Amino acid sequence: MSLSKIPGCFEFSELKKSFFPHLFNSKENQSYAGPFPDPKYFNPDDMSAAARAAFLEWQKGQEGKVFNFQDEMLSYCRYVNKYCRYPVGHPKIITDQFGDLNDHFGIIKCKILPPRGLYLPVLPLRSNGKLMFPLCRICSEELIQSPCRHGDDERSFIGTWVTEEVKLAIQKGYQMLKMPQPPRKKKCLRIKQQQDRESVQRRREAESTEERESRQRENREREQRRREAESTPERETRQKENREREVRRREAESTPERESRQRENREREQRRRESESTPERETRLQQVRTGRNPTRMRT
């Protein structure tokens, strides 16, 4: 079932998923705000007759309205928008000398050999008009329920998936036999994370020294009250979750993002030390000497 049909199953009249101009998604248009893009950017030629009719009806209702690219992107999946990567720009088609799969990010078309006996298969395959997760192509085509006795050539299949799916599948025992055509994006971007950094930077540049000191003091007091109120198991759980979240975030970020984060941390620590008073500095130095510095800079 497509996502656009789910609201109807619950008798919702609002078309929340709506239509999105995917062909309009380019770097130069990410700050666009104005009339709705031309219908060609919605790729109506690839829609079914019913979907195309629904799109044209929806398009008529958008006349005179403003299309804000950032608002459209941020209205969906805020966590994903902030912490996950997006492909941007036109895809680069690679047909040979593609190198390591881990160096690619985008869509890949390849031939895959599934493992035997995997309880939860990873890669989907459309067979007999249905989306399945088979470990054998012939078994899925002929709907065979008995134990599979086919060879590797009969079990393997060709499909198109997201590169991250294939990377996970390889970890689970899948083998990539052939990579006919892996298109990938030139660059990936975390849209909301970048916007949040710019917004915070503008706000901090606009506030005065007194406002900054007041905000920092309130944050420290709030954090102190929260930590005093939580129990030991809650504290241990929170610290464990923070460590796991930090590990996942660092594994996902690229080298330029890591260098940018480290540079921002150093600048933030420098500003904090310049703004702290003499008693605060003495307290911090005392904590450093005793090995208890809760505000130690992390990179």
Tab-separated table of C-alpha atoms in Angstrom:
chain	number	residue	atom	x	y	z
A	1	MET	CA	0.000	0.000	0.000
A	2	SER	CA	1.348	3.432	-0.911
A	3	LEU	CA	1.681	6.128	1.757
A	4	SER	CA	-0.870	8.317	-0.004
A	5	LYS	CA	-3.566	5.645	0.547
A	6	ILE	CA	-3.028	5.280	4.292
A	7	PRO	CA	-5.102	8.367	5.339
A	8	GLY	CA	-8.099	6.962	3.450
A	9	CYS	CA	-7.916	3.728	5.458
A	10	PHE	CA	-8.492	5.785	8.604
A	11	GLU	CA	-11.139	7.963	6.923
A	12	PHE	CA	-8.927	11.060	7.014
A	13	SER	CA	-9.918	13.644	4.434
A	14	GLU	CA	-6.721	15.723	4.597
A	15	LEU	CA	-4.046	14.783	2.055
A	16	LYS	CA	-1.077	15.200	4.382
A	17	LYS	CA	1.444	13.444	2.148
A	18	SER	CA	0.394	15.617	-0.798
A	19	PHE	CA	2.652	15.893	-3.882
A	20	PHE	CA	6.275	16.987	-3.828
A	21	PRO	CA	8.330	18.376	-6.780
A	22	HIS	CA	11.265	15.974	-6.464
A	23	LEU	CA	12.809	17.214	-9.726
A	24	PHE	CA	12.871	20.713	-8.210
A	25	ASN	CA	15.116	19.515	-5.374
A	26	SER	CA	18.475	21.064	-6.244
A	27	LYS	CA	21.006	23.086	-4.274
A	28	GLU	CA	20.061	26.413	-5.859
A	29	ASN	CA	16.357	25.880	-5.021
A	30	GLN	CA	16.730	24.962	-1.345
A	31	SER	CA	15.921	28.511	-0.225
A	32	TYR	CA	13.147	29.018	-2.787
A	33	ALA	CA	9.926	30.742	-1.699
A	34	GLY	CA	7.391	31.752	-4.340
A	35	PRO	CA	4.722	30.357	-6.667
A	36	PHE	CA	4.379	26.591	-6.909
A	37	PRO	CA	6.897	25.046	-9.351
A	38	ASP	CA	5.848	24.039	-12.837
A	39	PRO	CA	3.933	20.718	-12.986
A	40	LYS	CA	6.830	19.116	-14.890
A	41	TYR	CA	8.877	19.126	-11.659
A	42	PHE	CA	6.308	16.746	-10.129
A	43	ASN	CA	7.005	14.209	-12.916
A	44	PRO	CA	3.318	13.584	-13.786
A	45	ASP	CA	4.293	11.472	-16.819
A	46	ASP	CA	5.310	8.617	-14.517
A	47	MET	CA	2.032	8.713	-12.559
A	48	SER	CA	-0.847	6.349	-13.121
A	49	ALA	CA	-4.005	7.727	-14.717
A	50	ALA	CA	-5.757	8.002	-11.343
A	51	ALA	CA	-2.741	9.590	-9.644
A	52	ARG	CA	-2.294	12.045	-12.507
A	53	ALA	CA	-5.957	13.096	-12.312
A	54	ALA	CA	-5.624	13.579	-8.549
A	55	PHE	CA	-2.438	15.586	-9.055
A	56	LEU	CA	-4.010	17.914	-11.642
A	57	GLU	CA	-6.972	18.510	-9.333
A	58	TRP	CA	-4.610	19.218	-6.436
A	59	GLN	CA	-2.493	21.517	-8.637
A	60	LYS	CA	-5.514	23.706	-9.397
A	61	GLY	CA	-6.051	24.269	-5.684
A	62	GLN	CA	-2.479	25.527	-5.229
A	63	GLU	CA	-2.864	28.507	-7.567
A	64	GLY	CA	-2.025	31.729	-5.755
A	65	LYS	CA	-0.374	29.915	-2.827
A	66	VAL	CA	3.289	30.199	-1.823
A	67	PHE	CA	5.643	27.227	-2.042
A	68	ASN	CA	8.411	27.430	0.578
A	69	PHE	CA	11.022	24.734	0.023
A	70	GLN	CA	12.387	24.832	3.571
A	71	ASP	CA	8.913	24.658	5.142
A	72	GLU	CA	7.993	21.728	2.909
A	73	MET	CA	11.117	19.801	3.870
A	74	LEU	CA	10.874	20.587	7.578
A	75	SER	CA	7.200	19.592	7.779
A	76	TYR	CA	8.134	15.923	7.288
A	77	CYS	CA	10.055	13.764	9.771
A	78	ARG	CA	11.875	16.391	11.836
A	79	TYR	CA	14.253	13.861	13.412
A	80	VAL	CA	15.229	12.505	9.992
A	81	ASN	CA	15.616	16.015	8.597
A	82	LYS	CA	18.063	16.926	11.352
A	83	TYR	CA	20.175	13.822	11.805
A	84	CYS	CA	20.004	11.941	8.487
A	85	ARG	CA	21.596	12.646	5.127
A	86	TYR	CA	19.850	13.764	1.966
A	87	PRO	CA	21.082	13.349	-1.619
A	88	VAL	CA	21.300	16.681	-3.435
A	89	GLY	CA	22.197	17.637	-6.990
A	90	HIS	CA	21.927	15.630	-10.181
A	91	PRO	CA	23.040	11.981	-9.917
A	92	LYS	CA	26.403	10.884	-11.231
A	93	ILE	CA	26.034	7.690	-13.254
A	94	ILE	CA	28.845	5.175	-12.701
A	95	THR	CA	29.049	2.092	-14.915
A	96	ASP	CA	32.604	0.926	-14.222
A	97	GLN	CA	35.423	1.464	-11.746
A	98	PHE	CA	32.899	2.120	-9.005
A	99	GLY	CA	35.313	1.141	-6.230
A	100	ASP	CA	34.109	0.381	-2.721
A	101	LEU	CA	30.362	0.408	-2.066
A	102	ASN	CA	30.924	2.356	1.164
A	103	ASP	CA	32.151	5.308	-0.911
A	104	HIS	CA	28.738	5.674	-2.603
A	105	PHE	CA	25.517	7.252	-1.374
A	106	GLY	CA	22.360	7.118	-3.462
A	107	ILE	CA	20.617	4.454	-5.557
A	108	ILE	CA	22.251	1.269	-6.814
A	109	LYS	CA	21.175	-1.358	-9.340
A	110	CYS	CA	22.993	-4.646	-8.851
A	111	LYS	CA	22.729	-8.429	-8.796
A	112	ILE	CA	22.445	-9.885	-5.300
A	113	LEU	CA	22.798	-13.423	-3.941
A	114	PRO	CA	20.855	-13.789	-0.653
A	115	PRO	CA	22.129	-16.044	2.123
A	116	ARG	CA	20.365	-19.249	3.136
A	117	GLY	CA	18.382	-19.446	6.340
A	118	LEU	CA	18.232	-15.733	7.182
A	119	TYR	CA	15.203	-15.310	9.475
A	120	LEU	CA	14.529	-11.656	8.565
A	121	PRO	CA	15.536	-10.884	4.948
A	122	VAL	CA	16.674	-7.339	4.185
A	123	LEU	CA	16.196	-6.588	0.477
A	124	PRO	CA	12.706	-6.469	-1.098
A	125	LEU	CA	11.843	-7.822	-4.537
A	126	ARG	CA	8.624	-7.323	-6.499
A	127	SER	CA	7.395	-10.694	-7.729
A	128	ASN	CA	3.952	-11.749	-9.000
A	129	GLY	CA	2.696	-8.227	-8.459
A	130	LYS	CA	3.597	-8.279	-4.756
A	131	LEU	CA	6.481	-6.889	-2.737
A	132	MET	CA	8.326	-9.772	-1.097
A	133	PHE	CA	11.525	-10.283	0.876
A	134	PRO	CA	12.699	-13.591	-0.621
A	135	LEU	CA	15.909	-15.531	-0.252
A	136	CYS	CA	15.356	-17.220	-3.634
A	137	ARG	CA	14.108	-15.660	-6.878
A	138	ILE	CA	12.636	-18.892	-8.295
A	139	CYS	CA	10.837	-19.734	-5.046
A	140	SER	CA	9.215	-16.300	-4.978
A	141	GLU	CA	8.203	-16.455	-8.659
A	142	GLU	CA	6.704	-19.956	-8.395
A	143	LEU	CA	5.442	-19.485	-4.807
A	144	ILE	CA	7.275	-22.602	-3.626
A	145	GLN	CA	6.740	-23.322	0.079
A	146	SER	CA	9.007	-26.378	0.406
A	147	PRO	CA	12.711	-26.110	1.345
A	148	CYS	CA	14.749	-24.394	-1.375
A	149	ARG	CA	17.038	-26.598	-3.467
A	150	HIS	CA	17.973	-24.071	-6.163
A	151	GLY	CA	21.514	-23.072	-7.061
A	152	ASP	CA	23.113	-19.678	-6.634
A	153	ASP	CA	22.261	-18.514	-10.158
A	154	GLU	CA	18.582	-19.370	-9.646
A	155	ARG	CA	18.437	-17.804	-6.214
A	156	SER	CA	20.112	-14.493	-7.140
A	157	PHE	CA	18.128	-11.538	-8.480
A	158	ILE	CA	18.676	-8.053	-9.905
A	159	GLY	CA	17.050	-5.021	-8.318
A	160	THR	CA	17.374	-1.351	-7.492
A	161	TRP	CA	17.796	-0.298	-3.871
A	162	VAL	CA	19.166	2.482	-1.720
A	163	THR	CA	22.888	1.992	-1.111
A	164	GLU	CA	22.338	1.979	2.660
A	165	GLU	CA	19.998	-1.022	2.271
A	166	VAL	CA	22.621	-2.940	0.315
A	167	LYS	CA	25.310	-2.096	2.878
A	168	LEU	CA	23.120	-3.542	5.643
A	169	ALA	CA	22.288	-6.583	3.507
A	170	ILE	CA	25.982	-7.342	2.983
A	171	GLN	CA	26.458	-7.244	6.752
A	172	LYS	CA	23.685	-9.866	7.038
A	173	GLY	CA	25.331	-12.247	4.557
A	174	TYR	CA	24.128	-11.070	1.139
A	175	GLN	CA	26.694	-11.151	-1.678
A	176	MET	CA	26.842	-8.560	-4.457
A	177	LEU	CA	27.608	-10.500	-7.648
A	178	LYS	CA	27.379	-7.732	-10.225
A	179	MET	CA	26.911	-3.974	-10.211
A	180	PRO	CA	25.546	-3.016	-13.652
A	181	GLN	CA	24.685	0.615	-12.966
A	182	PRO	CA	24.984	2.386	-9.605
A	183	PRO	CA	23.861	6.022	-9.902
A	184	ARG	CA	24.761	8.085	-6.886
A	185	LYS	CA	24.440	11.657	-5.735
A	186	LYS	CA	27.409	13.987	-5.746
A	187	LYS	CA	26.719	15.298	-2.297
A	188	CYS	CA	24.517	14.671	0.724
A	189	LEU	CA	23.194	17.260	3.126
A	190	ARG	CA	21.472	17.495	6.492
A	191	ILE	CA	18.987	20.269	5.769
A	192	LYS	CA	17.430	21.006	9.146
A	193	GLN	CA	20.697	20.583	11.029
A	194	GLN	CA	22.333	23.204	8.837
A	195	GLN	CA	19.356	25.546	9.235
A	196	ASP	CA	19.397	25.103	13.028
A	197	ARG	CA	23.096	25.959	13.204
A	198	GLU	CA	22.567	29.105	11.154
A	199	SER	CA	19.580	30.143	13.287
A	200	VAL	CA	21.466	29.602	16.554
A	201	GLN	CA	24.477	31.478	15.183
A	202	ARG	CA	22.345	34.495	14.225
A	203	ARG	CA	20.626	34.514	17.603
A	204	ARG	CA	23.914	34.368	19.515
A	205	GLU	CA	25.446	37.134	17.432
A	206	ALA	CA	22.436	39.364	18.154
A	207	GLU	CA	22.320	38.896	21.929
A	208	SER	CA	24.352	41.074	24.278
A	209	THR	CA	26.963	39.873	26.776
A	210	GLU	CA	24.502	40.238	29.677
A	211	GLU	CA	21.868	38.207	27.846
A	212	ARG	CA	24.411	35.508	27.024
A	213	GLU	CA	25.586	35.258	30.627
A	214	SER	CA	21.987	35.146	31.850
A	215	ARG	CA	21.101	32.387	29.366
A	216	GLN	CA	24.166	30.327	30.273
A	217	ARG	CA	23.449	30.719	33.985
A	218	GLU	CA	19.829	29.633	33.525
A	219	ASN	CA	20.933	26.607	31.511
A	220	ARG	CA	23.403	25.552	34.204
A	221	GLU	CA	20.815	25.960	36.958
A	222	ARG	CA	18.188	24.044	34.997
A	223	GLU	CA	20.627	21.205	34.298
A	224	GLN	CA	21.687	21.132	37.945
A	225	ARG	CA	18.070	20.864	39.158
A	226	ARG	CA	17.318	18.113	36.665
A	227	ARG	CA	20.355	16.056	37.689
A	228	GLU	CA	19.613	16.471	41.394
A	229	ALA	CA	16.041	15.240	40.860
A	230	GLU	CA	16.868	12.069	38.912
A	231	SER	CA	17.668	8.786	40.625
A	232	THR	CA	20.836	6.727	40.139
A	233	PRO	CA	19.243	4.238	37.663
A	234	GLU	CA	17.776	7.132	35.669
A	235	ARG	CA	21.174	8.848	35.587
A	236	GLU	CA	22.917	5.677	34.410
A	237	THR	CA	20.260	5.121	31.725
A	238	ARG	CA	20.560	8.713	30.527
A	239	GLN	CA	24.348	8.537	30.378
A	240	LYS	CA	24.204	5.245	28.452
A	241	GLU	CA	21.695	6.673	25.957
A	242	ASN	CA	23.827	9.789	25.504
A	243	ARG	CA	26.923	7.707	24.799
A	244	GLU	CA	25.089	5.515	22.274
A	245	ARG	CA	23.541	8.549	20.571
A	246	GLU	CA	26.928	10.241	20.346
A	247	VAL	CA	28.518	7.104	18.851
A	248	ARG	CA	25.775	6.823	16.200
A	249	ARG	CA	26.049	10.500	15.339
A	250	ARG	CA	29.839	10.397	14.972
A	251	GLU	CA	29.707	7.240	12.848
A	252	ALA	CA	27.216	8.921	10.484
A	253	GLU	CA	29.024	12.223	10.018
A	254	SER	CA	31.572	12.773	7.270
A	255	THR	CA	35.117	14.120	7.725
A	256	PRO	CA	34.216	17.768	6.834
A	257	GLU	CA	31.280	17.643	9.266
A	258	ARG	CA	33.536	16.257	12.007
A	259	GLU	CA	36.102	19.005	11.438
A	260	SER	CA	33.339	21.637	11.444
A	261	ARG	CA	31.919	20.261	14.705
A	262	GLN	CA	35.327	20.218	16.369
A	263	ARG	CA	35.994	23.784	15.239
A	264	GLU	CA	32.615	24.931	16.587
A	265	ASN	CA	33.304	23.203	19.912
A	266	ARG	CA	36.657	24.932	20.248
A	267	GLU	CA	35.132	28.325	19.432
A	268	ARG	CA	32.251	27.732	21.849
A	269	GLU	CA	34.658	26.722	24.622
A	270	GLN	CA	36.791	29.790	23.915
A	271	ARG	CA	33.773	32.116	24.140
A	272	ARG	CA	32.623	30.466	27.340
A	273	ARG	CA	36.005	30.862	29.005
A	274	GLU	CA	36.265	34.485	27.925
A	275	SER	CA	32.832	35.293	29.365
A	276	GLU	CA	33.175	33.483	32.709
A	277	SER	CA	33.933	35.444	35.840
A	278	THR	CA	36.976	34.983	38.087
A	279	PRO	CA	35.158	32.783	40.680
A	280	GLU	CA	33.815	30.576	37.893
A	281	ARG	CA	37.298	30.253	36.405
A	282	GLU	CA	38.782	29.295	39.761
A	283	THR	CA	36.055	26.691	40.269
A	284	ARG	CA	36.667	25.203	36.828
A	285	LEU	CA	40.439	25.041	37.357
A	286	GLN	CA	39.882	23.354	40.707
A	287	GLN	CA	37.656	20.750	39.024
A	288	VAL	CA	40.306	20.139	36.360
A	289	ARG	CA	42.975	19.582	39.011
A	290	THR	CA	40.760	17.122	40.889
A	291	GLY	CA	39.697	15.336	37.705
A	292	ARG	CA	36.041	16.401	37.973
A	293	ASN	CA	35.392	18.765	35.096
A	294	PRO	CA	31.789	18.285	33.879
A	295	THR	CA	32.193	20.970	31.211
A	296	ARG	CA	35.326	19.524	29.641
A	297	MET	CA	35.331	20.191	25.901
A	298	ARG	CA	34.681	17.135	23.780
A	299	THR	CA	35.719	16.824	20.151
